[in-house]
Amino acid sequence: MIVLSVESSCDETSVSISQNGKTILSNIVLSQIELHQAFGGVVPEIASREHVKGITAVFEKALKDADKTPSDIDLIAVTKGPGLIGSLLVGINAAKAFAFAHQIPIVGIHHIAGHIYANHIENDLEFPLIALVVSGGHTELVLMKEHYSFETLGQTYDDAVGEAYDKIARVLDLGYPGGPIIDKLAHEGQPTYPMPNIDTSSRYDFSYSGLKSHVINMINTMRMKKEPINHRNMAASFQKAAVKHLITQSKHAIEDVDAKMFVVAGGVAANKHLRAEVNKHFKDIKTTMPAFKYCTDNAAMMGIAGYFYYQKYQRQDAMDMNGFSRLDLRE
Ligand code: KG4
Ligand code: ZN
């Protein structure tokens, strides 16, 4: 089965062609990051317009690179949410137009299902698994007992971990997105600044606003006192505390459900310290993290999730399918 998939939930316009939920034949990602950098974050109106400008060429390039024509496509999978609604609708409408013109079934897929399934590209998922989903909008622990079945065990009470990275980078005037920049600086520094130990009362939930505020207050106080701030050490200190919380809560979930596999998903899965800590702490369980290019938003992962959704439910969406800025993983 050949799947054409589309992802446009934030600031990447992406189309991919994949085969049987496993092999990626093409994956075109048109990033808008440079345009949004001047504003220190994604501007939704600009994002929608850029998707409109780019999407046709991205469709054409994905087909060309995979050496496929529309008649080769068996299924279309598109991100239906959550995300920026204007951005989502561009991808959804392009996917619907393509489906209608070529009479191909279409399925709307949850963005986080895509992030989790990015792992299946290199390592077959084994169940029960615990997925740690870490991105700019999500910090969640998800239990999967079989393909395309999701149970959210815990989530963040406040900020997502990626959001905390981005905000701290902004306060330090480091640029956008902050995650990769802080990650790089942290590896050149030492965790010398004191950080609070994050302790949520629950075993699976997360909280990042306390750590974020602690770092921002510390920076502001040092600036007022005109004390020099060592950016590398600040990055290393924050990153150590942020990743420790992810590892602690993941351990709880893995132990409690006796999971066979631990999966890390989402943009923050690209974080080098997190990857190293996962390898260090979870030696007794199979772990998987996507290749770097499949950590941040891309259509390839949506194609894999779309394939498994369709295999399981044999259900397609109608032409009035909508996009959703908020969406439960089970929908
Ligand atoms: O999954 P993604 O591309 O978009 C969302 O669905 O949110 O994740 C983007 C997030 C941003 O917050 C970005 O700063 C973070 O992932 N990120 C990282 C790294 N690379 C991307 N955070 C920490 N370390 C990284 N190396
Ligand atoms: Zn994402």
Short mmCIF file of C-alpha atoms and ligand atoms in Angstrom, two decimals:
data_model
loop_
_atom_site.label_atom_id
_atom_site.label_comp_id
_atom_site.label_asym_id
_atom_site.label_seq_id
_atom_site.Cartn_x
_atom_site.Cartn_y
_atom_site.Cartn_z
CA MET A 1 0.00 0.00 0.00
CA ILE A 2 1.37 3.40 -1.05
CA VAL A 3 0.43 6.30 1.23
CA LEU A 4 0.72 10.00 0.46
CA SER A 5 0.77 11.99 3.69
CA VAL A 6 0.53 15.68 4.49
CA GLU A 7 1.60 17.62 7.62
CA SER A 8 1.05 21.36 8.06
CA SER A 9 0.07 21.77 11.73
CA CYS A 10 2.67 24.42 12.58
CA ASP A 11 5.49 25.96 10.54
CA GLU A 12 6.60 23.06 8.33
CA THR A 13 4.89 22.26 5.02
CA SER A 14 5.54 18.59 4.42
CA VAL A 15 4.41 15.82 2.04
CA SER A 16 5.73 12.26 2.05
CA ILE A 17 5.23 9.05 0.12
CA SER A 18 5.62 5.84 2.11
CA GLN A 19 5.03 2.14 1.55
CA ASN A 20 3.30 -0.33 3.88
CA GLY A 21 3.78 1.80 6.98
CA LYS A 22 7.52 1.26 6.92
CA THR A 23 9.53 2.46 3.94
CA ILE A 24 9.86 6.17 3.27
CA LEU A 25 10.07 6.78 -0.49
CA SER A 26 10.18 10.56 -0.15
CA ASN A 27 9.76 13.15 2.60
CA ILE A 28 9.80 16.82 1.59
CA VAL A 29 9.87 19.34 4.43
CA LEU A 30 9.65 23.05 3.63
CA SER A 31 10.55 24.90 6.82
CA GLN A 32 9.41 28.45 7.55
CA ILE A 33 11.65 28.86 10.60
CA GLU A 34 13.71 31.71 9.12
CA LEU A 35 10.58 33.80 8.49
CA HIS A 36 9.34 33.41 12.07
CA GLN A 37 12.74 33.92 13.71
CA ALA A 38 12.43 37.71 13.55
CA PHE A 39 9.35 37.46 15.78
CA GLY A 40 10.84 35.03 18.31
CA GLY A 41 8.13 32.43 17.64
CA VAL A 42 5.62 31.21 15.07
CA VAL A 43 3.20 33.88 13.80
CA PRO A 44 0.04 31.94 12.86
CA GLU A 45 -1.10 34.27 10.06
CA ILE A 46 2.31 34.17 8.36
CA ALA A 47 2.42 30.38 8.78
CA SER A 48 -0.93 29.86 6.99
CA ARG A 49 0.07 32.09 4.08
CA GLU A 50 3.40 30.33 3.66
CA HIS A 51 1.69 26.92 3.63
CA VAL A 52 -0.59 28.16 0.83
CA LYS A 53 2.40 29.41 -1.16
CA GLY A 54 4.44 26.24 -0.78
CA ILE A 55 2.10 23.28 -0.65
CA THR A 56 1.56 22.57 -4.37
CA ALA A 57 5.28 22.45 -5.10
CA VAL A 58 5.83 20.22 -2.04
CA PHE A 59 3.18 17.74 -3.31
CA GLU A 60 4.83 17.68 -6.74
CA LYS A 61 8.34 17.20 -5.36
CA ALA A 62 7.24 14.39 -3.02
CA LEU A 63 5.69 12.47 -5.93
CA LYS A 64 8.66 13.14 -8.20
CA ASP A 65 11.28 12.09 -5.62
CA ALA A 66 9.37 8.86 -4.95
CA ASP A 67 8.99 8.32 -8.70
CA LYS A 68 5.21 7.94 -8.30
CA THR A 69 2.14 9.37 -10.04
CA PRO A 70 -1.25 10.05 -8.41
CA SER A 71 -2.59 6.75 -9.79
CA ASP A 72 -0.01 4.85 -7.67
CA ILE A 73 -1.43 6.26 -4.40
CA ASP A 74 -3.74 3.97 -2.37
CA LEU A 75 -4.37 6.18 0.68
CA ILE A 76 -4.00 9.80 1.76
CA ALA A 77 -3.23 10.63 5.40
CA VAL A 78 -3.33 14.19 6.68
CA THR A 79 -2.80 15.80 10.10
CA LYS A 80 -6.24 16.89 11.33
CA GLY A 81 -5.03 18.34 14.67
CA PRO A 82 -3.97 19.54 17.12
CA GLY A 83 -2.15 22.59 15.79
CA LEU A 84 -2.65 26.06 14.38
CA ILE A 85 -6.06 25.93 12.76
CA GLY A 86 -5.19 28.11 9.75
CA SER A 87 -2.10 26.00 9.06
CA LEU A 88 -3.94 22.69 9.49
CA LEU A 89 -6.69 23.73 7.07
CA VAL A 90 -4.24 24.39 4.25
CA GLY A 91 -2.89 20.83 4.44
CA ILE A 92 -6.35 19.32 4.92
CA ASN A 93 -7.83 21.14 1.95
CA ALA A 94 -4.90 20.29 -0.30
CA ALA A 95 -5.17 16.62 0.75
CA LYS A 96 -8.94 16.61 0.18
CA ALA A 97 -8.59 18.19 -3.26
CA PHE A 98 -6.02 15.54 -4.22
CA ALA A 99 -8.21 12.75 -2.82
CA PHE A 100 -11.30 14.04 -4.63
CA ALA A 101 -9.53 14.59 -7.95
CA HIS A 102 -8.00 11.11 -7.97
CA GLN A 103 -10.72 9.25 -6.05
CA ILE A 104 -8.40 8.03 -3.27
CA PRO A 105 -9.55 7.34 0.33
CA ILE A 106 -8.44 9.92 2.89
CA VAL A 107 -7.90 9.66 6.66
CA GLY A 108 -7.36 12.48 9.19
CA ILE A 109 -4.65 11.59 11.72
CA HIS A 110 -3.72 12.97 15.16
CA HIS A 111 -0.35 14.78 15.08
CA ILE A 112 0.91 12.98 18.21
CA ALA A 113 0.05 9.56 16.73
CA GLY A 114 2.39 10.60 13.92
CA HIS A 115 5.21 11.53 16.31
CA ILE A 116 4.89 8.14 18.06
CA TYR A 117 4.80 6.21 14.77
CA ALA A 118 7.97 8.01 13.57
CA ASN A 119 9.71 5.38 15.70
CA HIS A 120 8.31 2.53 13.60
CA ILE A 121 10.35 3.66 10.59
CA GLU A 122 13.47 2.13 12.12
CA ASN A 123 12.22 -0.15 14.90
CA ASP A 124 9.01 -2.15 14.85
CA LEU A 125 6.78 -1.09 17.74
CA GLU A 126 6.30 -3.77 20.41
CA PHE A 127 3.45 -3.77 22.90
CA PRO A 128 2.68 -2.85 25.59
CA LEU A 129 4.78 0.24 25.08
CA ILE A 130 5.17 3.53 26.89
CA ALA A 131 5.66 6.56 24.69
CA LEU A 132 7.16 9.75 26.09
CA VAL A 133 5.84 12.51 23.84
CA VAL A 134 7.91 15.69 24.11
CA SER A 135 7.38 18.61 21.78
CA GLY A 136 6.65 22.33 21.71
CA GLY A 137 3.02 21.73 22.62
CA HIS A 138 3.00 18.36 24.42
CA THR A 139 4.63 16.53 27.31
CA GLU A 140 2.79 13.26 27.80
CA LEU A 141 3.16 9.63 28.74
CA VAL A 142 1.06 7.40 26.51
CA LEU A 143 0.37 3.68 26.92
CA MET A 144 -0.18 1.61 23.76
CA LYS A 145 -1.38 -1.98 24.25
CA GLU A 146 -1.65 -2.64 20.52
CA HIS A 147 -1.39 -0.80 17.22
CA TYR A 148 -3.35 2.42 17.10
CA SER A 149 -4.63 2.29 20.66
CA PHE A 150 -3.64 5.18 22.92
CA GLU A 151 -4.18 5.77 26.62
CA THR A 152 -2.81 9.01 28.03
CA LEU A 153 -1.36 8.21 31.47
CA GLY A 154 -0.04 11.64 32.30
CA GLN A 155 0.54 15.07 30.86
CA THR A 156 1.89 18.47 31.78
CA TYR A 157 -0.06 20.60 34.24
CA ASP A 158 1.26 23.76 32.60
CA ASP A 159 4.06 24.30 30.05
CA ALA A 160 5.32 21.70 27.60
CA VAL A 161 9.03 20.93 27.94
CA GLY A 162 9.80 22.30 24.43
CA GLU A 163 7.93 25.47 25.33
CA ALA A 164 10.13 25.92 28.42
CA TYR A 165 13.26 25.51 26.25
CA ASP A 166 11.94 28.09 23.77
CA LYS A 167 10.98 30.63 26.47
CA ILE A 168 14.32 30.42 28.29
CA ALA A 169 16.18 30.79 25.00
CA ARG A 170 14.12 33.88 24.29
CA VAL A 171 14.92 35.45 27.69
CA LEU A 172 18.61 34.78 27.05
CA ASP A 173 18.27 36.32 23.52
CA LEU A 174 19.52 33.11 21.93
CA GLY A 175 17.03 32.89 19.04
CA TYR A 176 14.19 30.60 17.92
CA PRO A 177 13.57 27.67 18.23
CA GLY A 178 15.38 27.53 21.54
CA GLY A 179 15.58 23.76 22.03
CA PRO A 180 18.47 22.97 19.67
CA ILE A 181 20.37 26.12 20.72
CA ILE A 182 20.15 25.36 24.46
CA ASP A 183 21.01 21.71 23.75
CA LYS A 184 24.21 22.76 21.97
CA LEU A 185 25.23 25.35 24.61
CA ALA A 186 24.52 22.91 27.43
CA HIS A 187 27.09 20.49 26.03
CA GLU A 188 29.72 23.21 26.24
CA GLY A 189 28.88 24.05 29.87
CA GLN A 190 28.51 22.59 33.36
CA PRO A 191 25.36 22.41 35.52
CA THR A 192 26.66 24.87 38.12
CA TYR A 193 23.48 26.86 38.82
CA PRO A 194 21.08 25.52 41.47
CA MET A 195 17.77 24.23 40.08
CA PRO A 196 14.62 23.12 41.89
CA ASN A 197 13.76 19.44 41.96
CA ILE A 198 10.45 19.05 40.11
CA ASP A 199 8.04 16.97 42.13
CA THR A 200 4.44 16.64 40.96
CA SER A 201 2.20 14.76 43.34
CA SER A 202 1.31 12.33 40.54
CA ARG A 203 3.53 9.55 39.20
CA TYR A 204 2.98 10.33 35.52
CA ASP A 205 2.22 14.05 35.20
CA PHE A 206 4.69 16.82 34.43
CA SER A 207 5.17 20.45 35.35
CA TYR A 208 7.60 22.87 33.73
CA SER A 209 6.37 26.32 34.73
CA GLY A 210 8.15 26.26 38.12
CA LEU A 211 11.51 25.37 36.59
CA LYS A 212 11.00 27.91 33.81
CA SER A 213 10.10 30.72 36.25
CA HIS A 214 13.05 29.80 38.49
CA VAL A 215 15.47 30.16 35.55
CA ILE A 216 13.90 33.41 34.30
CA ASN A 217 13.88 34.95 37.80
CA MET A 218 17.51 33.96 38.28
CA ILE A 219 18.47 35.58 34.97
CA ASN A 220 16.54 38.77 35.78
CA THR A 221 18.07 39.05 39.26
CA MET A 222 21.60 38.57 37.90
CA ARG A 223 20.95 41.18 35.23
CA MET A 224 19.70 43.68 37.81
CA LYS A 225 22.77 43.10 39.93
CA LYS A 226 24.88 43.35 36.77
CA GLU A 227 26.38 39.93 37.50
CA PRO A 228 27.75 38.09 34.45
CA ILE A 229 25.60 35.16 33.29
CA ASN A 230 27.36 32.10 31.94
CA HIS A 231 24.94 31.03 29.19
CA ARG A 232 26.54 27.64 28.74
CA ASN A 233 26.30 26.77 32.42
CA MET A 234 22.76 28.15 32.65
CA ALA A 235 21.74 26.00 29.66
CA ALA A 236 23.41 22.92 31.17
CA SER A 237 21.75 23.48 34.56
CA PHE A 238 18.27 23.93 33.10
CA GLN A 239 18.65 20.99 30.72
CA LYS A 240 19.81 18.64 33.45
CA ALA A 241 16.75 19.43 35.61
CA ALA A 242 14.33 19.34 32.65
CA VAL A 243 15.51 15.93 31.42
CA LYS A 244 15.69 14.43 34.92
CA HIS A 245 11.95 15.05 35.35
CA LEU A 246 11.21 13.30 32.02
CA ILE A 247 13.27 10.27 33.05
CA THR A 248 11.74 10.03 36.53
CA GLN A 249 8.13 10.04 35.35
CA SER A 250 8.87 7.70 32.42
CA LYS A 251 10.42 5.19 34.84
CA HIS A 252 7.25 5.17 36.92
CA ALA A 253 5.06 4.41 33.90
CA ILE A 254 7.39 1.71 32.52
CA GLU A 255 7.54 -0.07 35.89
CA ASP A 256 3.82 0.15 36.58
CA VAL A 257 2.67 -1.32 33.26
CA ASP A 258 5.65 -3.63 32.81
CA ALA A 259 6.22 -2.23 29.33
CA LYS A 260 8.14 -4.12 26.64
CA MET A 261 9.29 -1.01 24.83
CA PHE A 262 9.99 2.63 25.60
CA VAL A 263 9.47 5.08 22.77
CA VAL A 264 10.50 8.75 22.74
CA ALA A 265 8.63 11.02 20.32
CA GLY A 266 8.37 14.68 19.27
CA GLY A 267 10.77 17.53 18.59
CA VAL A 268 12.51 17.32 21.98
CA ALA A 269 13.39 13.66 21.19
CA ALA A 270 16.22 15.25 19.17
CA ASN A 271 17.78 16.44 22.45
CA LYS A 272 21.22 14.90 22.90
CA HIS A 273 21.15 14.87 26.70
CA LEU A 274 17.71 13.23 26.75
CA ARG A 275 18.89 10.58 24.27
CA ALA A 276 21.96 9.86 26.38
CA GLU A 277 19.96 9.66 29.62
CA VAL A 278 17.40 7.32 28.02
CA ASN A 279 20.19 5.00 26.93
CA LYS A 280 21.73 5.16 30.41
CA HIS A 281 18.57 4.63 32.50
CA PHE A 282 16.58 2.14 30.42
CA LYS A 283 19.05 -0.65 29.75
CA ASP A 284 16.58 -3.41 30.68
CA ILE A 285 13.95 -2.47 28.13
CA LYS A 286 13.97 -1.94 24.36
CA THR A 287 14.14 1.77 23.69
CA THR A 288 13.66 3.66 20.46
CA MET A 289 14.07 7.27 19.43
CA PRO A 290 13.47 8.48 15.88
CA ALA A 291 16.32 9.49 13.57
CA PHE A 292 16.90 13.24 13.99
CA LYS A 293 15.08 14.13 10.76
CA TYR A 294 11.93 12.35 11.96
CA CYS A 295 11.91 13.96 15.46
CA THR A 296 10.58 17.38 14.44
CA ASP A 297 7.46 17.83 12.34
CA ASN A 298 7.40 15.89 9.06
CA ALA A 299 4.84 14.13 6.85
CA ALA A 300 6.63 10.75 6.81
CA MET A 301 5.51 10.02 10.37
CA MET A 302 1.91 10.89 9.46
CA GLY A 303 2.06 8.35 6.62
CA ILE A 304 3.15 5.56 8.98
CA ALA A 305 0.40 6.40 11.51
CA GLY A 306 -2.15 6.70 8.66
CA TYR A 307 -1.25 3.24 7.36
CA PHE A 308 -1.79 1.61 10.78
CA TYR A 309 -5.02 3.53 11.37
CA TYR A 310 -6.41 2.34 8.04
CA GLN A 311 -5.24 -1.24 8.56
CA LYS A 312 -7.05 -1.34 11.87
CA TYR A 313 -10.27 0.53 11.15
CA GLN A 314 -10.67 0.30 7.34
CA ARG A 315 -12.47 3.60 7.71
CA GLN A 316 -12.07 6.71 5.62
CA ASP A 317 -13.04 10.30 6.31
CA ALA A 318 -15.64 12.21 4.34
CA MET A 319 -14.97 15.30 2.26
CA ASP A 320 -16.36 17.50 5.06
CA MET A 321 -13.51 16.48 7.39
CA ASN A 322 -12.42 19.44 9.52
CA GLY A 323 -9.24 20.49 11.32
CA PHE A 324 -9.04 20.87 15.10
CA SER A 325 -6.75 23.17 17.08
CA ARG A 326 -7.29 20.90 20.12
CA LEU A 327 -7.87 17.19 19.75
CA ASP A 328 -7.83 14.16 22.04
CA LEU A 329 -5.43 11.40 20.99
CA ARG A 330 -8.27 8.85 20.97
CA GLU A 331 -10.30 10.83 18.42
O1 KG4 B 1 7.45 18.23 17.42
P1 KG4 B 1 7.86 19.59 17.06
O2 KG4 B 1 8.63 19.83 15.79
O3 KG4 B 1 6.62 20.55 17.00
C1 KG4 B 1 5.53 20.40 17.84
O4 KG4 B 1 4.70 19.51 17.57
O5 KG4 B 1 5.51 21.16 18.84
O6 KG4 B 1 8.69 20.15 18.32
C2 KG4 B 1 9.24 21.44 18.34
C3 KG4 B 1 9.88 21.65 19.70
C4 KG4 B 1 10.37 23.08 19.93
O7 KG4 B 1 9.94 23.50 21.20
C5 KG4 B 1 11.88 22.93 19.88
O8 KG4 B 1 12.57 23.89 20.65
C6 KG4 B 1 12.06 21.53 20.43
O9 KG4 B 1 11.02 20.78 19.85
N1 KG4 B 1 13.35 20.94 20.06
C7 KG4 B 1 14.31 20.64 20.98
C8 KG4 B 1 15.41 20.14 20.24
N2 KG4 B 1 15.09 20.15 18.91
C9 KG4 B 1 13.82 20.65 18.82
N3 KG4 B 1 14.31 20.74 22.32
C10 KG4 B 1 15.42 20.35 22.97
N4 KG4 B 1 16.52 19.89 22.34
C11 KG4 B 1 16.58 19.77 21.00
N5 KG4 B 1 17.69 19.32 20.40
ZN ZN B 2 5.05 18.07 16.35
#
